Amino acid sequence: QAQFVESGGGLAQPGGSLRLSCVVSENIFPALAWYRQTPGKQRELVASISSGGTIRNYADSVKGRFTISRAIAKKTIYLQMNNLSSEDTAVYYCNKRDGPSDWGQGTQVTVSS
């Protein structure tokens, strides 16, 4: 089973930026995604990237602000988050886009002034 280690979260001001990273244990990349979860809510998919790396999709709530990318040689995917708002506060996870399992610890993102 693939393992995922997220990092890069922290405290940001509204309008600020953060860049999340996720190291993937597998050598072959399936379609991957970033998810987020806040207390009492279901985990939601915010961005995904296809196995070939050419197709990216975003939730409407982050479209135009977040960018997903990857570096195969580093076995890492990224989430560049710009123009953050308090509604982006959540724990962020990466995992397979299809049939996610074995969730990592996630990385906390807090947007507050």
Short mmCIF file of N, CA and C in Angstrom, two decimals:
data_model
loop_
_atom_site.label_atom_id
_atom_site.label_comp_id
_atom_site.label_asym_id
_atom_site.label_seq_id
_atom_site.Cartn_x
_atom_site.Cartn_y
_atom_site.Cartn_z
N GLN A 1 0.83 -1.18 0.00
CA GLN A 1 0.00 0.00 0.00
C GLN A 1 0.88 1.25 0.00
N ALA A 2 0.45 2.23 -0.78
CA ALA A 2 1.20 3.47 -0.82
C ALA A 2 1.09 4.19 0.51
N GLN A 3 2.14 4.91 0.85
CA GLN A 3 2.13 5.75 2.04
C GLN A 3 2.37 7.19 1.63
N PHE A 4 1.80 8.08 2.41
CA PHE A 4 1.85 9.50 2.08
C PHE A 4 2.29 10.29 3.31
N VAL A 5 3.23 11.20 3.11
CA VAL A 5 3.71 12.04 4.20
C VAL A 5 3.57 13.50 3.78
N GLU A 6 2.64 14.18 4.43
CA GLU A 6 2.35 15.57 4.08
C GLU A 6 3.14 16.53 4.97
N SER A 7 3.44 17.70 4.42
CA SER A 7 4.13 18.74 5.18
C SER A 7 3.86 20.10 4.54
N GLY A 8 4.25 21.14 5.23
CA GLY A 8 4.15 22.48 4.67
C GLY A 8 3.03 23.32 5.22
N GLY A 9 2.20 22.74 6.05
CA GLY A 9 1.11 23.52 6.62
C GLY A 9 1.62 24.51 7.64
N GLY A 10 0.69 25.30 8.15
CA GLY A 10 1.06 26.29 9.15
C GLY A 10 0.01 27.38 9.23
N LEU A 11 0.41 28.49 9.79
CA LEU A 11 -0.48 29.64 9.96
C LEU A 11 -0.23 30.64 8.83
N ALA A 12 -1.28 31.05 8.19
CA ALA A 12 -1.18 32.06 7.13
C ALA A 12 -2.24 33.13 7.37
N GLN A 13 -1.95 34.32 6.92
CA GLN A 13 -2.92 35.40 7.01
C GLN A 13 -3.87 35.34 5.81
N PRO A 14 -5.05 35.85 5.97
CA PRO A 14 -5.96 35.94 4.82
C PRO A 14 -5.27 36.66 3.67
N GLY A 15 -5.41 36.07 2.48
CA GLY A 15 -4.73 36.62 1.32
C GLY A 15 -3.33 36.09 1.11
N GLY A 16 -2.84 35.34 2.07
CA GLY A 16 -1.48 34.81 2.00
C GLY A 16 -1.40 33.52 1.22
N SER A 17 -0.22 32.92 1.24
CA SER A 17 0.05 31.71 0.47
C SER A 17 0.77 30.68 1.32
N LEU A 18 0.56 29.43 0.96
CA LEU A 18 1.30 28.31 1.51
C LEU A 18 1.52 27.29 0.41
N ARG A 19 2.58 26.51 0.55
CA ARG A 19 2.84 25.43 -0.38
C ARG A 19 2.97 24.13 0.40
N LEU A 20 2.07 23.21 0.12
CA LEU A 20 2.10 21.91 0.76
C LEU A 20 2.87 20.91 -0.10
N SER A 21 3.51 19.96 0.58
CA SER A 21 4.24 18.90 -0.11
C SER A 21 3.77 17.55 0.40
N CYS A 22 3.85 16.56 -0.44
CA CYS A 22 3.48 15.20 -0.05
C CYS A 22 4.43 14.23 -0.72
N VAL A 23 5.17 13.49 0.08
CA VAL A 23 6.07 12.47 -0.45
C VAL A 23 5.30 11.16 -0.53
N VAL A 24 5.38 10.54 -1.69
CA VAL A 24 4.65 9.30 -1.97
C VAL A 24 5.62 8.13 -1.97
N SER A 25 5.23 7.04 -1.35
CA SER A 25 6.16 5.92 -1.22
C SER A 25 6.32 5.12 -2.49
N GLU A 26 5.34 5.17 -3.37
CA GLU A 26 5.37 4.33 -4.56
C GLU A 26 6.25 4.95 -5.65
N ASN A 27 6.77 4.09 -6.50
CA ASN A 27 7.57 4.55 -7.63
C ASN A 27 6.72 4.87 -8.85
N ILE A 28 5.55 4.26 -8.91
CA ILE A 28 4.64 4.50 -10.02
C ILE A 28 3.48 5.32 -9.50
N PHE A 29 3.26 6.48 -10.13
CA PHE A 29 2.23 7.39 -9.66
C PHE A 29 0.88 7.10 -10.30
N PRO A 30 -0.09 6.73 -9.49
CA PRO A 30 -1.46 6.72 -10.00
C PRO A 30 -1.98 8.15 -9.99
N ALA A 31 -3.23 8.33 -10.36
CA ALA A 31 -3.83 9.65 -10.19
C ALA A 31 -3.85 9.97 -8.69
N LEU A 32 -3.41 11.16 -8.34
CA LEU A 32 -3.30 11.55 -6.94
C LEU A 32 -4.11 12.80 -6.67
N ALA A 33 -4.34 13.07 -5.42
CA ALA A 33 -5.20 14.20 -5.08
C ALA A 33 -4.84 14.75 -3.71
N TRP A 34 -5.21 15.99 -3.52
CA TRP A 34 -5.20 16.63 -2.21
C TRP A 34 -6.62 16.69 -1.70
N TYR A 35 -6.77 16.37 -0.44
CA TYR A 35 -8.06 16.43 0.25
C TYR A 35 -7.92 17.34 1.46
N ARG A 36 -9.05 17.77 2.00
CA ARG A 36 -9.01 18.50 3.25
C ARG A 36 -10.22 18.15 4.09
N GLN A 37 -10.05 18.33 5.40
CA GLN A 37 -11.12 17.98 6.32
C GLN A 37 -11.12 18.94 7.49
N THR A 38 -12.30 19.38 7.85
CA THR A 38 -12.49 20.19 9.05
C THR A 38 -13.34 19.40 10.03
N PRO A 39 -13.25 19.70 11.32
CA PRO A 39 -14.00 18.93 12.32
C PRO A 39 -15.50 18.91 12.01
N GLY A 40 -16.06 17.73 12.08
CA GLY A 40 -17.49 17.58 11.88
C GLY A 40 -17.93 17.52 10.44
N LYS A 41 -16.98 17.62 9.52
CA LYS A 41 -17.32 17.58 8.10
C LYS A 41 -16.62 16.42 7.42
N GLN A 42 -17.20 16.02 6.30
CA GLN A 42 -16.57 14.96 5.51
C GLN A 42 -15.32 15.49 4.82
N ARG A 43 -14.39 14.58 4.61
CA ARG A 43 -13.20 14.93 3.86
C ARG A 43 -13.58 15.23 2.41
N GLU A 44 -13.06 16.32 1.88
CA GLU A 44 -13.41 16.70 0.52
C GLU A 44 -12.16 16.74 -0.36
N LEU A 45 -12.35 16.39 -1.61
CA LEU A 45 -11.26 16.45 -2.58
C LEU A 45 -11.17 17.87 -3.10
N VAL A 46 -9.98 18.46 -3.04
CA VAL A 46 -9.83 19.84 -3.49
C VAL A 46 -9.07 19.94 -4.82
N ALA A 47 -8.18 18.99 -5.09
CA ALA A 47 -7.42 19.06 -6.34
C ALA A 47 -6.90 17.66 -6.68
N SER A 48 -6.86 17.36 -7.97
CA SER A 48 -6.33 16.07 -8.39
C SER A 48 -5.47 16.24 -9.63
N ILE A 49 -4.57 15.28 -9.82
CA ILE A 49 -3.70 15.27 -10.98
C ILE A 49 -3.67 13.85 -11.53
N SER A 50 -3.79 13.74 -12.84
CA SER A 50 -3.89 12.43 -13.46
C SER A 50 -2.56 11.68 -13.38
N SER A 51 -2.62 10.39 -13.67
CA SER A 51 -1.40 9.57 -13.63
C SER A 51 -0.37 10.06 -14.63
N GLY A 52 -0.82 10.62 -15.73
CA GLY A 52 0.11 11.15 -16.72
C GLY A 52 0.57 12.56 -16.40
N GLY A 53 -0.07 13.18 -15.43
CA GLY A 53 0.33 14.52 -15.01
C GLY A 53 -0.20 15.65 -15.85
N THR A 54 -1.04 15.32 -16.83
CA THR A 54 -1.49 16.37 -17.75
C THR A 54 -2.88 16.92 -17.44
N ILE A 55 -3.65 16.18 -16.65
CA ILE A 55 -5.02 16.61 -16.35
C ILE A 55 -5.12 16.95 -14.87
N ARG A 56 -5.52 18.19 -14.62
CA ARG A 56 -5.70 18.67 -13.26
C ARG A 56 -7.14 19.12 -13.08
N ASN A 57 -7.70 18.77 -11.96
CA ASN A 57 -9.05 19.19 -11.65
C ASN A 57 -9.09 19.80 -10.25
N TYR A 58 -10.01 20.76 -10.08
CA TYR A 58 -10.09 21.47 -8.81
C TYR A 58 -11.54 21.60 -8.37
N ALA A 59 -11.72 21.60 -7.05
CA ALA A 59 -13.03 21.94 -6.52
C ALA A 59 -13.33 23.39 -6.83
N ASP A 60 -14.58 23.70 -7.01
CA ASP A 60 -14.97 25.06 -7.35
C ASP A 60 -14.47 26.06 -6.30
N SER A 61 -14.42 25.62 -5.06
CA SER A 61 -14.06 26.53 -3.98
C SER A 61 -12.59 26.97 -4.03
N VAL A 62 -11.76 26.24 -4.76
CA VAL A 62 -10.33 26.59 -4.80
C VAL A 62 -9.86 26.91 -6.20
N LYS A 63 -10.70 26.76 -7.18
CA LYS A 63 -10.32 26.98 -8.57
C LYS A 63 -9.81 28.42 -8.75
N GLY A 64 -8.67 28.53 -9.41
CA GLY A 64 -8.06 29.84 -9.63
C GLY A 64 -7.15 30.29 -8.51
N ARG A 65 -7.17 29.57 -7.39
CA ARG A 65 -6.33 29.93 -6.24
C ARG A 65 -5.31 28.85 -5.91
N PHE A 66 -5.67 27.60 -6.10
CA PHE A 66 -4.80 26.47 -5.77
C PHE A 66 -4.27 25.85 -7.06
N THR A 67 -3.04 25.34 -6.98
CA THR A 67 -2.44 24.65 -8.11
C THR A 67 -1.77 23.37 -7.63
N ILE A 68 -2.14 22.26 -8.24
CA ILE A 68 -1.52 20.98 -7.92
C ILE A 68 -0.43 20.69 -8.95
N SER A 69 0.66 20.13 -8.48
CA SER A 69 1.75 19.77 -9.38
C SER A 69 2.50 18.59 -8.79
N ARG A 70 3.47 18.09 -9.53
CA ARG A 70 4.21 16.96 -9.01
C ARG A 70 5.65 16.99 -9.54
N ALA A 71 6.52 16.31 -8.82
CA ALA A 71 7.90 16.12 -9.23
C ALA A 71 8.19 14.63 -9.10
N ILE A 72 8.11 13.93 -10.22
CA ILE A 72 8.23 12.48 -10.20
C ILE A 72 9.55 12.03 -9.58
N ALA A 73 10.62 12.69 -9.96
CA ALA A 73 11.95 12.29 -9.48
C ALA A 73 12.04 12.39 -7.96
N LYS A 74 11.29 13.31 -7.40
CA LYS A 74 11.29 13.48 -5.95
C LYS A 74 10.16 12.72 -5.28
N LYS A 75 9.34 12.03 -6.08
CA LYS A 75 8.20 11.27 -5.57
C LYS A 75 7.33 12.17 -4.71
N THR A 76 7.09 13.37 -5.19
CA THR A 76 6.40 14.38 -4.40
C THR A 76 5.33 15.07 -5.23
N ILE A 77 4.20 15.33 -4.59
CA ILE A 77 3.21 16.21 -5.18
C ILE A 77 3.07 17.45 -4.30
N TYR A 78 2.64 18.52 -4.92
CA TYR A 78 2.57 19.80 -4.23
C TYR A 78 1.16 20.40 -4.37
N LEU A 79 0.86 21.29 -3.45
CA LEU A 79 -0.35 22.09 -3.56
C LEU A 79 0.03 23.53 -3.23
N GLN A 80 0.09 24.36 -4.25
CA GLN A 80 0.34 25.78 -4.05
C GLN A 80 -1.00 26.44 -3.78
N MET A 81 -1.10 27.10 -2.64
CA MET A 81 -2.35 27.72 -2.23
C MET A 81 -2.14 29.21 -2.11
N ASN A 82 -2.85 29.96 -2.92
CA ASN A 82 -2.75 31.42 -2.91
C ASN A 82 -4.07 32.05 -2.51
N ASN A 83 -4.00 33.31 -2.11
CA ASN A 83 -5.19 34.07 -1.73
C ASN A 83 -6.04 33.28 -0.73
N LEU A 84 -5.40 32.82 0.31
CA LEU A 84 -6.07 31.98 1.30
C LEU A 84 -7.14 32.76 2.06
N SER A 85 -8.16 32.04 2.46
CA SER A 85 -9.21 32.62 3.29
C SER A 85 -9.43 31.70 4.49
N SER A 86 -10.18 32.19 5.46
CA SER A 86 -10.44 31.40 6.66
C SER A 86 -11.16 30.10 6.32
N GLU A 87 -11.88 30.09 5.23
CA GLU A 87 -12.59 28.87 4.83
C GLU A 87 -11.64 27.78 4.35
N ASP A 88 -10.39 28.10 4.12
CA ASP A 88 -9.41 27.10 3.73
C ASP A 88 -8.77 26.41 4.94
N THR A 89 -9.09 26.88 6.13
CA THR A 89 -8.56 26.25 7.34
C THR A 89 -9.05 24.81 7.43
N ALA A 90 -8.11 23.89 7.52
CA ALA A 90 -8.43 22.47 7.53
C ALA A 90 -7.15 21.67 7.68
N VAL A 91 -7.31 20.37 7.89
CA VAL A 91 -6.18 19.45 7.78
C VAL A 91 -6.15 18.95 6.34
N TYR A 92 -5.02 19.05 5.71
CA TYR A 92 -4.87 18.67 4.32
C TYR A 92 -4.13 17.34 4.21
N TYR A 93 -4.66 16.48 3.35
CA TYR A 93 -4.09 15.16 3.12
C TYR A 93 -3.86 14.95 1.63
N CYS A 94 -2.90 14.11 1.31
CA CYS A 94 -2.80 13.63 -0.06
C CYS A 94 -3.05 12.12 -0.07
N ASN A 95 -3.51 11.63 -1.21
CA ASN A 95 -3.82 10.21 -1.34
C ASN A 95 -4.13 9.94 -2.80
N LYS A 96 -4.43 8.70 -3.11
CA LYS A 96 -4.87 8.37 -4.44
C LYS A 96 -6.18 9.08 -4.72
N ARG A 97 -6.38 9.48 -5.95
CA ARG A 97 -7.64 10.10 -6.32
C ARG A 97 -8.76 9.06 -6.30
N ASP A 98 -8.46 7.87 -6.77
CA ASP A 98 -9.46 6.80 -6.88
C ASP A 98 -9.19 5.75 -5.82
N GLY A 99 -10.14 5.55 -4.96
CA GLY A 99 -9.99 4.55 -3.91
C GLY A 99 -8.94 4.89 -2.88
N PRO A 100 -9.00 6.10 -2.32
CA PRO A 100 -7.99 6.46 -1.32
C PRO A 100 -8.06 5.56 -0.10
N SER A 101 -6.91 5.30 0.51
CA SER A 101 -6.86 4.48 1.71
C SER A 101 -5.57 4.78 2.45
N ASP A 102 -5.43 4.22 3.64
CA ASP A 102 -4.21 4.39 4.43
C ASP A 102 -3.81 5.86 4.50
N TRP A 103 -4.63 6.65 5.10
CA TRP A 103 -4.40 8.08 5.21
C TRP A 103 -3.19 8.37 6.09
N GLY A 104 -2.44 9.41 5.70
CA GLY A 104 -1.33 9.87 6.51
C GLY A 104 -1.82 10.78 7.62
N GLN A 105 -0.87 11.46 8.26
CA GLN A 105 -1.21 12.33 9.38
C GLN A 105 -1.84 13.64 8.92
N GLY A 106 -1.57 14.00 7.68
CA GLY A 106 -2.07 15.28 7.20
C GLY A 106 -1.21 16.44 7.71
N THR A 107 -1.52 17.62 7.21
CA THR A 107 -0.82 18.82 7.66
C THR A 107 -1.85 19.92 7.89
N GLN A 108 -1.77 20.55 9.03
CA GLN A 108 -2.77 21.54 9.43
C GLN A 108 -2.50 22.88 8.75
N VAL A 109 -3.51 23.43 8.15
CA VAL A 109 -3.46 24.77 7.59
C VAL A 109 -4.46 25.63 8.34
N THR A 110 -3.98 26.72 8.89
CA THR A 110 -4.84 27.65 9.62
C THR A 110 -4.68 29.03 9.00
N VAL A 111 -5.80 29.58 8.58
CA VAL A 111 -5.79 30.92 7.98
C VAL A 111 -6.51 31.86 8.94
N SER A 112 -5.73 32.78 9.48
CA SER A 112 -6.28 33.68 10.48
C SER A 112 -5.43 34.93 10.57
N SER A 113 -6.09 36.04 10.89
CA SER A 113 -5.33 37.28 11.09
C SER A 113 -4.96 37.43 12.55
#
